[in-house]
XYZ file of C-alpha atoms in Angstrom:
717
model
C -25.115 -39.573 -3.495
C -25.382 -37.221 -6.444
C -22.211 -36.615 -8.380
C -22.683 -32.867 -8.247
C -23.137 -32.663 -4.458
C -21.475 -29.814 -2.584
C -18.180 -30.941 -1.080
C -16.252 -29.795 1.995
C -12.699 -30.474 3.159
C -11.555 -31.506 6.634
C -10.631 -27.866 7.315
C -14.169 -26.834 6.366
C -15.630 -29.483 8.691
C -13.460 -28.120 11.502
C -14.814 -24.609 10.924
C -18.376 -25.903 10.781
C -18.010 -27.616 14.157
C -15.809 -24.956 15.739
C -12.929 -27.387 16.435
C -9.391 -27.984 15.218
C -8.479 -30.265 12.308
C -7.047 -32.788 14.763
C -10.552 -33.300 16.177
C -11.888 -34.107 12.705
C -9.109 -36.669 12.227
C -10.043 -38.234 15.582
C -13.716 -38.431 14.577
C -12.775 -40.245 11.368
C -10.765 -42.803 13.315
C -13.160 -43.279 16.236
C -16.567 -43.236 14.521
C -17.315 -45.977 12.024
C -20.333 -44.039 10.739
C -18.320 -40.929 9.804
C -19.031 -40.060 6.133
C -16.698 -41.544 3.541
C -14.722 -39.238 1.230
C -16.386 -38.492 -2.113
C -13.533 -36.631 -3.765
C -10.279 -34.798 -3.242
C -7.028 -36.658 -2.722
C -5.731 -39.206 -0.254
C -3.963 -36.513 1.770
C -6.745 -33.934 1.400
C -10.068 -35.767 1.028
C -13.381 -34.039 0.325
C -16.708 -35.038 1.859
C -20.329 -34.465 0.891
C -21.497 -31.430 2.836
C -25.029 -32.766 3.339
C -23.697 -36.025 4.794
C -21.278 -34.173 7.055
C -23.978 -31.824 8.344
C -26.296 -34.762 9.030
C -23.524 -36.606 10.934
C -22.594 -33.528 12.978
C -26.229 -32.920 13.817
C -26.763 -36.567 14.816
C -23.744 -36.429 17.116
C -24.765 -33.023 18.562
C -21.745 -31.246 17.134
C -23.557 -28.835 14.776
C -25.733 -26.944 17.247
C -23.469 -23.888 17.556
C -22.397 -23.523 13.924
C -22.960 -19.923 12.789
C -25.314 -19.565 9.850
C -22.744 -17.510 7.923
C -20.185 -20.325 8.185
C -22.658 -22.923 6.966
C -23.613 -20.745 3.978
C -19.974 -20.050 3.156
C -19.171 -23.771 3.142
C -22.082 -24.364 0.778
C -20.780 -21.642 -1.524
C -17.106 -22.683 -1.378
C -17.963 -26.320 -2.125
C -20.498 -25.673 -4.900
C -20.170 -28.266 -7.693
C -19.900 -25.525 -10.351
C -17.327 -23.556 -8.375
C -17.541 -20.645 -5.918
C -17.883 -17.917 -8.578
C -20.981 -19.494 -10.130
C -22.371 -20.007 -6.635
C -21.667 -16.378 -5.742
C -23.399 -15.124 -8.897
C -26.459 -17.274 -8.172
C -26.453 -16.057 -4.559
C -26.210 -12.440 -5.722
C -29.156 -12.883 -8.083
C -31.286 -14.330 -5.290
C -30.230 -11.573 -2.884
C -31.153 -8.897 -5.422
C -34.610 -10.464 -5.763
C -34.927 -10.602 -1.956
C -33.771 -6.984 -1.723
C -36.099 -5.619 -4.414
C -39.144 -7.904 -4.218
C -39.232 -9.892 -0.989
C -42.865 -11.073 -1.454
C -41.930 -12.664 -4.791
C -39.070 -14.554 -3.160
C -41.298 -15.740 -0.317
C -43.837 -17.020 -2.816
C -41.476 -18.917 -5.127
C -39.363 -20.345 -2.263
C -42.339 -21.751 -0.361
C -42.514 -24.961 -2.371
C -40.074 -27.652 -3.420
C -36.536 -27.112 -4.656
C -37.653 -27.998 -8.175
C -40.431 -25.385 -8.051
C -37.994 -22.709 -6.823
C -35.506 -23.463 -9.606
C -38.314 -23.437 -12.205
C -39.816 -20.091 -11.126
C -36.634 -18.190 -10.283
C -35.453 -17.293 -13.838
C -38.700 -15.489 -14.689
C -38.671 -13.666 -11.343
C -35.073 -12.601 -11.918
C -35.944 -11.396 -15.412
C -38.533 -9.000 -13.960
C -36.008 -7.613 -11.438
C -32.910 -7.444 -13.627
C -34.515 -5.934 -16.729
C -35.069 -2.469 -15.213
C -31.912 -2.591 -13.070
C -29.493 -3.959 -15.687
C -30.859 -3.243 -19.164
C -28.184 -5.295 -20.956
C -28.687 -8.470 -18.911
C -28.990 -11.531 -21.166
C -32.485 -12.965 -20.889
C -32.950 -16.689 -20.320
C -33.449 -18.623 -23.520
C -32.250 -15.807 -25.808
C -30.842 -17.625 -28.852
C -28.211 -15.062 -29.862
C -26.442 -14.534 -26.570
C -22.745 -14.015 -27.123
C -21.796 -15.850 -23.946
C -22.970 -19.006 -22.276
C -22.764 -19.134 -18.476
C -20.050 -16.511 -18.356
C -17.862 -17.929 -21.151
C -17.412 -16.937 -24.771
C -18.700 -19.707 -27.062
C -16.235 -21.691 -29.108
C -16.674 -22.319 -32.810
C -18.860 -25.244 -33.759
C -18.633 -27.273 -36.999
C -21.661 -25.478 -38.377
C -20.268 -22.035 -37.622
C -18.099 -20.186 -40.118
C -14.380 -20.350 -39.533
C -12.993 -17.646 -37.271
C -11.041 -15.075 -39.291
C -7.395 -14.538 -38.414
C -5.783 -11.150 -37.903
C -2.996 -11.021 -40.535
C -0.846 -8.768 -38.346
C -0.822 -11.075 -35.323
C -1.774 -14.490 -36.698
C -4.396 -14.826 -33.959
C -8.199 -14.655 -33.998
C -9.730 -11.298 -33.078
C -11.022 -10.750 -29.588
C -14.673 -11.684 -29.055
C -17.011 -8.687 -28.817
C -18.081 -7.404 -25.434
C -21.128 -9.164 -24.028
C -23.615 -8.556 -21.210
C -21.952 -9.125 -17.864
C -24.775 -11.187 -16.450
C -26.780 -14.049 -17.882
C -29.935 -15.028 -16.040
C -29.185 -18.619 -14.987
C -31.306 -21.364 -16.471
C -33.274 -23.961 -14.497
C -30.687 -26.786 -14.871
C -27.935 -24.438 -13.705
C -29.963 -23.225 -10.729
C -31.083 -26.595 -9.392
C -27.772 -27.520 -7.663
C -27.722 -24.034 -6.085
C -31.148 -24.182 -4.441
C -29.887 -25.383 -0.983
C -27.354 -22.553 -1.054
C -30.011 -20.000 -2.034
C -32.229 -21.026 0.865
C -29.281 -20.568 3.221
C -28.489 -17.202 1.632
C -32.099 -16.122 2.224
C -31.728 -17.004 5.926
C -28.520 -14.981 6.036
C -30.282 -12.027 4.387
C -33.088 -12.228 6.953
C -30.466 -12.069 9.699
C -28.150 -9.421 8.224
C -29.836 -7.851 5.200
C -29.369 -8.666 1.521
C -26.559 -6.196 0.859
C -24.413 -7.123 3.903
C -24.954 -10.808 3.149
C -23.543 -10.401 -0.368
C -20.635 -8.258 0.881
C -19.792 -10.945 3.452
C -19.775 -13.748 0.887
C -17.871 -11.679 -1.689
C -15.331 -10.614 0.946
C -14.760 -14.216 2.034
C -14.247 -15.263 -1.588
C -11.728 -12.457 -2.211
C -9.873 -13.245 1.017
C -9.714 -16.930 0.056
C -8.186 -16.093 -3.358
C -5.886 -13.101 -2.739
C -3.593 -13.795 -5.710
C -6.405 -13.886 -8.253
C -7.662 -10.350 -7.734
C -6.088 -6.885 -7.583
C -8.277 -4.819 -5.287
C -8.687 -1.060 -4.984
C -8.689 -0.211 -1.245
C -11.802 1.681 -0.036
C -9.875 4.784 1.098
C -8.206 5.136 -2.286
C -11.506 4.552 -4.092
C -13.098 7.270 -1.971
C -10.332 9.737 -2.829
C -10.600 9.024 -6.567
C -14.375 9.426 -6.425
C -14.045 12.730 -4.574
C -11.732 14.098 -7.287
C -14.425 13.730 -9.984
C -17.084 15.559 -7.950
C -20.748 14.684 -8.524
C -21.048 13.320 -12.075
C -24.313 11.953 -13.452
C -22.738 9.350 -15.770
C -19.700 7.363 -14.634
C -17.665 4.708 -16.461
C -15.114 2.265 -15.077
C -13.595 0.417 -18.054
C -11.560 -1.978 -15.836
C -14.057 -2.399 -13.027
C -12.601 -5.380 -11.150
C -14.801 -5.915 -8.086
C -16.549 -2.552 -8.499
C -14.881 -0.590 -5.688
C -14.593 2.655 -7.693
C -18.176 2.693 -8.956
C -19.419 1.709 -5.512
C -17.673 4.836 -4.163
C -19.811 7.071 -6.434
C -23.034 5.034 -6.378
C -24.793 6.963 -3.631
C -27.203 8.978 -5.775
C -30.090 7.186 -7.505
C -29.940 9.492 -10.539
C -26.437 8.379 -11.461
C -25.906 6.108 -14.442
C -23.128 3.586 -13.968
C -21.224 1.796 -16.733
C -18.726 -0.997 -16.071
C -16.606 -3.329 -18.153
C -13.982 -5.937 -17.319
C -12.148 -8.556 -19.329
C -13.000 -11.144 -16.671
C -16.606 -12.326 -17.110
C -16.815 -13.390 -13.463
C -15.693 -9.978 -12.177
C -18.079 -8.165 -14.509
C -20.993 -10.273 -13.233
C -20.058 -9.823 -9.568
C -19.639 -6.067 -10.051
C -23.031 -5.779 -11.724
C -24.727 -7.541 -8.801
C -22.744 -5.633 -6.198
C -23.669 -2.273 -7.701
C -27.319 -3.247 -8.147
C -27.473 -4.065 -4.429
C -25.889 -0.716 -3.512
C -27.874 1.684 -5.671
C -31.206 2.148 -7.394
C -29.392 3.638 -10.374
C -29.374 1.616 -13.614
C -26.211 -0.448 -13.966
C -24.790 -1.301 -17.361
C -22.033 -3.888 -17.119
C -20.229 -5.783 -19.870
C -17.598 -8.497 -20.130
C -14.868 -8.086 -22.705
C -11.412 -6.701 -23.410
C -12.000 -2.949 -23.160
C -9.177 -1.823 -25.439
C -9.933 -4.382 -28.168
C -13.705 -4.705 -27.718
C -15.094 -1.523 -26.181
C -18.661 -2.076 -24.967
C -19.537 1.659 -24.987
C -18.080 3.246 -28.139
C -20.782 5.940 -28.259
C -20.648 6.848 -24.544
C -19.650 10.345 -23.496
C -19.523 10.140 -19.695
C -19.222 12.916 -17.147
C -16.477 10.973 -15.363
C -14.221 7.961 -15.815
C -12.634 6.171 -12.870
C -10.099 3.474 -13.632
C -7.568 1.206 -11.931
C -6.147 -0.381 -15.091
C -3.885 -3.415 -15.277
C -0.228 -2.382 -15.089
C 2.679 -3.249 -17.393
C 0.718 -5.241 -19.958
C 2.524 -6.092 -23.189
C -0.385 -7.839 -24.906
C -2.809 -4.916 -24.727
C -3.541 -4.742 -28.468
C -0.601 -2.802 -29.880
C -0.540 -4.840 -33.107
C -4.324 -4.822 -33.547
C -5.159 -1.188 -32.776
C -2.615 0.857 -34.737
C -5.284 2.961 -36.483
C -7.770 3.225 -33.624
C -9.382 6.694 -33.466
C -8.877 6.840 -29.689
C -5.159 7.640 -30.064
C -5.688 11.422 -30.341
C -2.471 12.138 -28.468
C -0.230 9.576 -30.160
C -0.028 5.835 -30.721
C 1.188 4.212 -27.468
C 4.297 2.060 -27.584
C 3.981 -1.638 -26.792
C 5.421 -0.944 -23.326
C 2.985 1.907 -22.634
C -0.312 0.102 -22.015
C -1.194 2.650 -19.327
C -1.135 5.489 -21.877
C -3.576 3.485 -23.993
C -5.926 3.401 -20.988
C -5.430 7.154 -20.475
C -6.503 7.867 -24.047
C -9.404 5.430 -23.849
C -10.659 7.306 -20.773
C -10.383 10.667 -22.565
C -12.207 9.276 -25.601
C -15.162 8.238 -23.420
C -15.532 11.633 -21.714
C -17.789 14.469 -22.754
C -16.076 17.820 -23.292
C -15.121 19.071 -19.842
C -15.524 15.628 -18.254
C -12.983 14.400 -15.693
C -11.086 11.116 -15.484
C -8.974 9.815 -12.601
C -6.653 6.866 -13.207
C -4.348 4.992 -10.856
C -0.936 4.654 -12.511
C 2.472 3.126 -11.781
C 5.042 5.892 -11.203
C 7.198 4.873 -14.182
C 4.528 6.163 -16.604
C 5.423 9.715 -15.549
C 9.018 9.412 -16.723
C 9.538 6.551 -19.241
C 11.165 7.875 -22.401
C 8.916 5.750 -24.608
C 5.899 7.777 -23.509
C 7.332 11.300 -23.535
C 5.685 12.388 -26.809
C 2.211 11.412 -25.617
C 2.825 13.060 -22.228
C 3.929 16.231 -24.008
C 0.783 16.358 -26.162
C -1.441 15.694 -23.131
C 0.203 18.681 -21.440
C 0.160 21.036 -24.453
C -3.549 20.475 -25.131
C -4.547 20.785 -21.481
C -5.804 17.222 -21.092
C -3.564 16.271 -18.171
C -4.525 18.453 -15.219
C -2.801 16.896 -12.196
C -0.337 14.200 -11.143
C -0.535 13.088 -7.511
C 2.181 10.926 -5.958
C 0.582 8.678 -3.320
C 2.383 7.242 -0.294
C 3.696 3.699 -0.463
C 1.056 1.269 0.749
C -1.900 3.017 -0.896
C -2.724 0.068 -3.216
C -1.126 -3.082 -4.588
C 1.791 -3.376 -5.134
C 2.091 -1.912 -1.637
C 5.845 -1.325 -1.807
C 5.496 1.125 -4.732
C 4.304 4.753 -4.323
C 1.687 4.883 -7.088
C 0.384 7.982 -8.880
C -3.046 9.392 -9.620
C -3.522 11.149 -12.949
C -6.387 13.613 -13.160
C -7.420 14.320 -16.754
C -10.055 16.489 -18.375
C -11.263 16.326 -21.937
C -10.415 19.852 -23.123
C -13.189 22.015 -24.488
C -10.493 24.283 -25.909
C -6.714 24.434 -25.708
C -5.691 26.778 -22.852
C -3.509 29.747 -23.746
C -1.038 29.191 -20.881
C -1.661 25.692 -19.577
C -0.488 24.635 -16.149
C -0.517 21.277 -14.380
C -0.875 20.555 -10.673
C 1.804 18.374 -9.058
C 1.179 16.976 -5.573
C 3.474 14.756 -3.507
C 1.667 13.028 -0.622
C 4.561 10.673 0.080
C 5.158 12.146 3.532
C 1.891 10.561 4.743
C 3.340 7.043 4.687
C 2.598 5.410 8.030
C 5.345 3.787 10.057
C 5.509 0.016 9.886
C 3.463 -1.962 7.395
C 0.196 -0.150 7.950
C -1.575 1.840 5.280
C -1.013 5.555 4.708
C -2.380 8.367 6.847
C -5.488 8.602 4.680
C -7.034 11.665 6.383
C -3.792 13.571 5.728
C -3.610 12.344 2.116
C -7.233 13.188 1.452
C -7.063 16.684 2.955
C -3.826 17.580 1.135
C -4.898 16.271 -2.279
C -8.469 17.581 -2.258
C -7.467 21.018 -0.945
C -4.816 21.397 -3.653
C -7.077 20.084 -6.431
C -10.030 22.195 -5.300
C -7.976 25.396 -5.382
C -6.348 24.510 -8.699
C -9.635 23.531 -10.352
C -11.352 26.681 -9.086
C -8.613 29.283 -9.614
C -6.404 27.733 -12.288
C -3.447 27.682 -9.915
C -2.469 26.923 -6.341
C -0.256 28.616 -3.796
C 3.051 26.793 -3.674
C 3.535 24.479 -0.718
C 7.174 23.297 -0.601
C 7.426 19.533 -0.691
C 3.654 19.157 -1.116
C 2.030 20.952 -4.047
C 2.760 23.342 -6.901
C 1.063 24.395 -10.145
C 3.733 24.173 -12.839
C 3.593 25.970 -16.212
C 3.520 23.343 -18.944
C 6.376 25.044 -20.800
C 8.609 24.188 -17.848
C 7.895 20.465 -18.311
C 8.365 20.271 -22.099
C 12.032 19.295 -22.096
C 13.668 16.193 -23.546
C 12.293 13.944 -20.784
C 8.842 15.432 -20.060
C 9.246 13.990 -16.562
C 6.051 14.464 -14.520
C 7.264 12.906 -11.260
C 6.076 15.395 -8.599
C 9.069 14.964 -6.255
C 11.440 16.098 -9.033
C 9.494 19.314 -9.711
C 8.632 20.481 -6.204
C 10.887 22.618 -4.019
C 12.110 20.737 -0.929
C 10.148 21.245 2.273
C 11.214 24.302 4.202
C 13.401 23.520 7.210
C 13.787 26.800 9.052
C 15.657 25.362 12.019
C 17.315 22.107 11.051
C 20.140 22.515 13.552
C 17.700 23.281 16.369
C 15.592 20.248 15.530
C 18.632 17.989 15.635
C 19.694 19.526 18.942
C 16.297 18.527 20.328
C 16.728 14.971 18.967
C 20.162 14.803 20.628
C 18.705 15.909 23.953
C 15.982 13.282 23.770
C 18.584 10.648 22.895
C 20.710 11.621 25.900
C 17.685 11.324 28.192
C 16.681 7.969 26.681
C 20.212 6.582 27.074
C 20.234 7.673 30.738
C 16.877 5.967 31.268
C 18.135 2.849 29.491
C 21.107 2.634 31.857
C 18.772 2.946 34.850
C 16.448 0.244 33.537
C 19.217 -2.225 32.697
C 18.567 -5.436 34.632
C 20.874 -6.231 37.558
C 23.481 -8.964 37.159
C 21.867 -12.374 36.728
C 21.870 -14.533 39.858
C 21.979 -18.318 39.316
C 19.381 -20.458 41.027
C 20.902 -22.538 43.833
C 21.273 -26.165 42.776
C 19.149 -27.322 45.697
C 16.237 -25.195 44.464
C 16.558 -25.884 40.738
C 13.969 -28.661 40.527
C 11.627 -28.597 37.545
C 8.385 -26.712 38.193
C 5.053 -28.404 37.378
C 3.874 -27.147 33.970
C 0.561 -26.469 32.298
C -0.278 -25.334 28.756
C -2.248 -22.456 27.286
C -4.766 -24.978 25.948
C -5.351 -26.423 29.422
C -5.721 -22.938 30.915
C -8.257 -22.031 28.208
C -10.309 -25.162 28.918
C -10.204 -24.396 32.649
C -11.466 -20.839 32.070
C -8.282 -19.158 33.329
C -7.957 -17.313 29.998
C -9.878 -16.689 26.781
C -8.174 -17.276 23.433
C -9.137 -15.315 20.301
C -7.730 -15.026 16.773
C -7.749 -11.845 14.684
C -8.285 -10.907 11.050
C -11.743 -9.296 10.708
C -12.121 -5.546 10.196
C -15.774 -5.163 11.208
C -18.033 -2.357 10.020
C -16.238 0.547 11.760
C -12.891 1.848 10.510
C -10.661 1.282 13.556
C -6.852 1.107 13.855
C -5.536 -2.430 13.456
C -2.742 -3.991 15.516
C -0.612 -6.010 13.078
C 1.933 -8.751 13.684
C 4.614 -6.270 12.584
C 3.441 -3.812 15.255
C 3.776 -6.501 17.920
C 7.256 -7.469 16.729
C 8.414 -3.831 16.483
C 6.716 -2.640 19.688
C 4.873 0.153 17.846
C 1.284 1.370 17.977
C -1.531 0.064 15.749
C -0.653 0.871 12.144
C -2.616 -1.511 9.948
C -5.897 -1.630 8.099
C -8.327 -4.426 7.285
C -11.157 -4.466 4.749
C -14.601 -3.865 6.166
C -16.493 -7.046 6.952
C -19.700 -8.144 8.574
C -17.786 -10.271 11.079
C -17.253 -8.806 14.534
C -13.633 -7.713 15.065
C -11.633 -8.714 18.131
C -10.834 -5.541 20.095
C -7.856 -5.440 22.440
C -8.218 -4.554 26.135
C -5.586 -3.551 28.740
C -3.960 -6.667 30.149
C -4.448 -8.797 27.039
C -1.420 -10.753 25.823
C -0.894 -10.758 22.034
C 1.360 -13.168 20.122
C 2.267 -13.487 16.419
C 1.858 -17.034 15.108
C 4.074 -16.791 11.998
C 7.786 -16.195 11.626
C 9.339 -18.041 14.537
C 10.088 -15.014 16.768
C 9.656 -15.518 20.521
C 7.500 -12.437 21.167
C 4.520 -11.736 23.418
C 3.178 -8.269 24.191
C 0.960 -7.043 26.997
C -1.614 -4.550 25.724
C -1.429 -1.151 27.446
C -3.728 1.868 27.370
C -2.209 3.198 24.128
C -2.910 -0.050 22.267
C -6.269 -0.891 23.856
C -9.290 -0.644 21.572
C -7.393 -1.612 18.417
C -8.632 -4.374 16.139
C -6.624 -7.601 16.330
C -4.997 -8.162 12.936
C -4.222 -11.266 10.918
C -1.739 -13.876 12.152
C -2.188 -12.762 15.763
C -3.610 -14.622 18.756
C -4.980 -12.799 21.785
C -4.990 -14.312 25.285
C -7.234 -12.581 27.834
C -6.249 -13.901 31.295
C -8.593 -13.947 34.288
C -6.772 -11.571 36.709
C -7.826 -13.738 39.662
C -6.039 -16.750 38.175
C -3.231 -15.379 35.972
C -0.926 -12.362 36.053
C -0.661 -10.923 32.531
C 3.066 -10.109 32.758
C 3.845 -13.534 34.211
C 1.947 -15.112 31.297
C 3.632 -12.965 28.626
C 7.110 -13.471 30.081
C 7.008 -17.258 30.104
C 5.449 -17.345 26.640
C 8.543 -15.530 25.329
C 10.916 -18.329 26.220
C 12.913 -19.498 23.188
C 12.749 -23.167 24.141
C 9.009 -22.801 24.802
C 8.430 -21.447 21.288
C 10.621 -24.110 19.732
C 8.636 -26.995 21.209
C 5.278 -25.378 20.289
C 6.153 -24.536 16.662
C 5.652 -26.509 13.482
C 7.970 -26.049 10.525
C 7.266 -25.978 6.808
C 9.799 -25.482 4.039
C 9.450 -21.695 4.091
C 7.613 -20.740 7.288
C 7.291 -21.434 11.001
C 3.866 -21.510 12.645
C 3.271 -21.325 16.377
C 0.611 -23.510 18.022
C -0.237 -21.212 20.914
C -2.216 -23.910 22.738
C 0.970 -25.930 23.208
C 2.953 -23.133 24.877
C 3.843 -24.001 28.463
C 4.139 -22.084 31.744
C 4.626 -23.187 35.329
C 1.851 -23.661 37.858
C 2.572 -21.010 40.481
C 0.654 -19.327 43.251
C -0.563 -15.751 42.536
C 2.096 -14.121 44.747
C 4.869 -15.996 42.962
C 3.338 -15.103 39.580
C 3.453 -11.429 40.518
C 7.138 -11.698 41.493
C 7.956 -13.027 38.045
C 5.565 -10.547 36.464
C 7.314 -7.521 37.981
C 10.640 -8.730 36.660
C 9.205 -9.329 33.196
C 7.580 -5.861 33.243
C 10.950 -4.286 34.073
C 12.585 -6.185 31.197
C 9.872 -4.915 28.852
C 10.520 -1.307 29.920
C 14.252 -1.809 29.303
C 13.528 -3.261 25.851
C 11.294 -0.320 24.959
C 13.961 2.156 26.046
C 16.575 0.379 23.930
C 14.262 0.465 20.940
C 13.544 4.191 21.395
C 17.256 4.940 21.737
C 17.915 3.118 18.479
C 15.143 5.038 16.715
C 16.413 8.411 17.956
C 19.982 7.479 17.052
C 18.958 6.645 13.486
C 16.990 9.912 13.269
C 19.999 11.912 14.496
C 22.406 10.245 12.058
C 20.036 10.703 9.110
C 19.394 14.342 10.003
C 23.121 15.077 10.311
C 23.839 13.536 6.904
C 20.978 15.513 5.305
C 21.966 18.778 6.984
C 25.626 18.499 6.029
C 24.911 17.557 2.407
C 22.167 20.194 1.960
C 24.225 22.980 3.537
C 21.913 23.690 6.494
C 24.429 22.512 9.123
C 28.038 23.648 9.416
C 30.700 20.913 9.360
C 32.481 22.174 12.456
């Protein structure tokens, strides 16, 4: 076996064969010919993927493995790591997308022939699409396989910055190097699988699927810009011809504006792997030329001469080591030298420096930047010179960190200083969705774009209390220069606060009456003569017998549909979540389905009704779809809620509880007896819902009374 063979873990083998990890453990014990581990650890061994596939095929356990899963396992277990594998896959997919006959020709022979011919074929495709791509064999490339070269004994010593005592940052380099033959050879089996996936799905969806799986598998390594937010930021800059994202990440912002072929896209990121993935992603989404570079934007700007029509940026937040000691005399600081704690204001001024006169920039910012005292002088100069045009407060949940209501800053490089400058302030905080779901994006988008469109067209906007106002700059130039929209907008008009609370009180009275009616009758003990233990079965046995179908959630699909989250199930609310788009088919709920959360230890099961039907099943949820001829849905859900039942079916880690739904038990009963239990469980569910609604209305009434009394809209007696 080659040392650089692709490896796969026991969990990966389970996904390949469509079984649980316990089955893989059984195979290892029962079959003497099961492949031996080639890596990993004693508790988490790794196996050679080729050997595993051959064994599964020989034992007729590989026949139903989806192609996408096989390709993903090849990518995840690549000997050079998943990022290198993803870059190689993206290069091949771009060749397949642009010149399919060339791919068919070079892939028709041996693996060695494919690896030998691929670099030249990629050179012909990437040269017109990515002009700065490093050609294979170029002697003066500044990076090797995505990494900055280290000093060699023959190279001159690296100079040291006297202010910091550290070497200067390496200059920006092309984002993508065309891989060489030795680097490509281990990837050839993967590339052949990727080509099959492209034939089945298309080159662009195939890359999006693999990239999405990689991002989902490494959520802590990447800060993503959600698609709805990216679309809003792109809409604010209009239809620019030249667009720059100086902190491109995975390319979501440039992808949102990449629809027109005549656009010119520029990207840079300090992470070489993200810069390369963004370059490939954009090249697959547009015919426009893509210029992408890897390097620290503030210290090593790749486009110092660029004057773009628009800049879109989701910069890193709260950085201390952004270059304060190295960049004191940088010409970009037209509005003042940012303090060490104000890295975001450095990004603001970088964006303005890369705009043409009249060009627009939109940056995502933490809310503290609008009010920190250390940045007030720069904020004041941005206002006085007309560079800052709008500050938009987004709802919580718009982007990571999801608990913080972030801001959008809309800037314009001034052609001349306005005589009486004004700035638009918008507060979209009211569009926060209930629960843990994302914001009401249609409401956010309509409010923000309507206000910005009117302000940009007319120089002002009609005041909308609690939502939007154009504020004279002179009003903001006080000691704090606080630009937080909520502090500068009049409160929303409440013409009839007392009447609204009277209506809430009436609804609460009605709900309390209904709750009393739905309260279960006194519990009757089972006679001792009839208290024998009922014969039990498990969810796993019922699934094997065909009495129910078991599905797990977590895929968003191509359509933007509401997502039922585990929090929604626990709280008894409607679908409130979102999931990233994916090529995998989502699981859609139907009336009569039973949905259970698998994390957290709560004994909860919910029967899907008409209001919840059609939602996408979210992460950490399991759906059970009973056969009505064999199982009553309410009977099933009721017994699955038993505390003792959950306790025996749960496994416990140091910080979490996970439910093994297959081990949940319920009695074997005739259909008529199931329906008797089911009616009682349905009545308990109605009582629980009424209690929950009464609590919600009670909290609303108490909050409204406090607000009315303190704001003077309700009399104390």
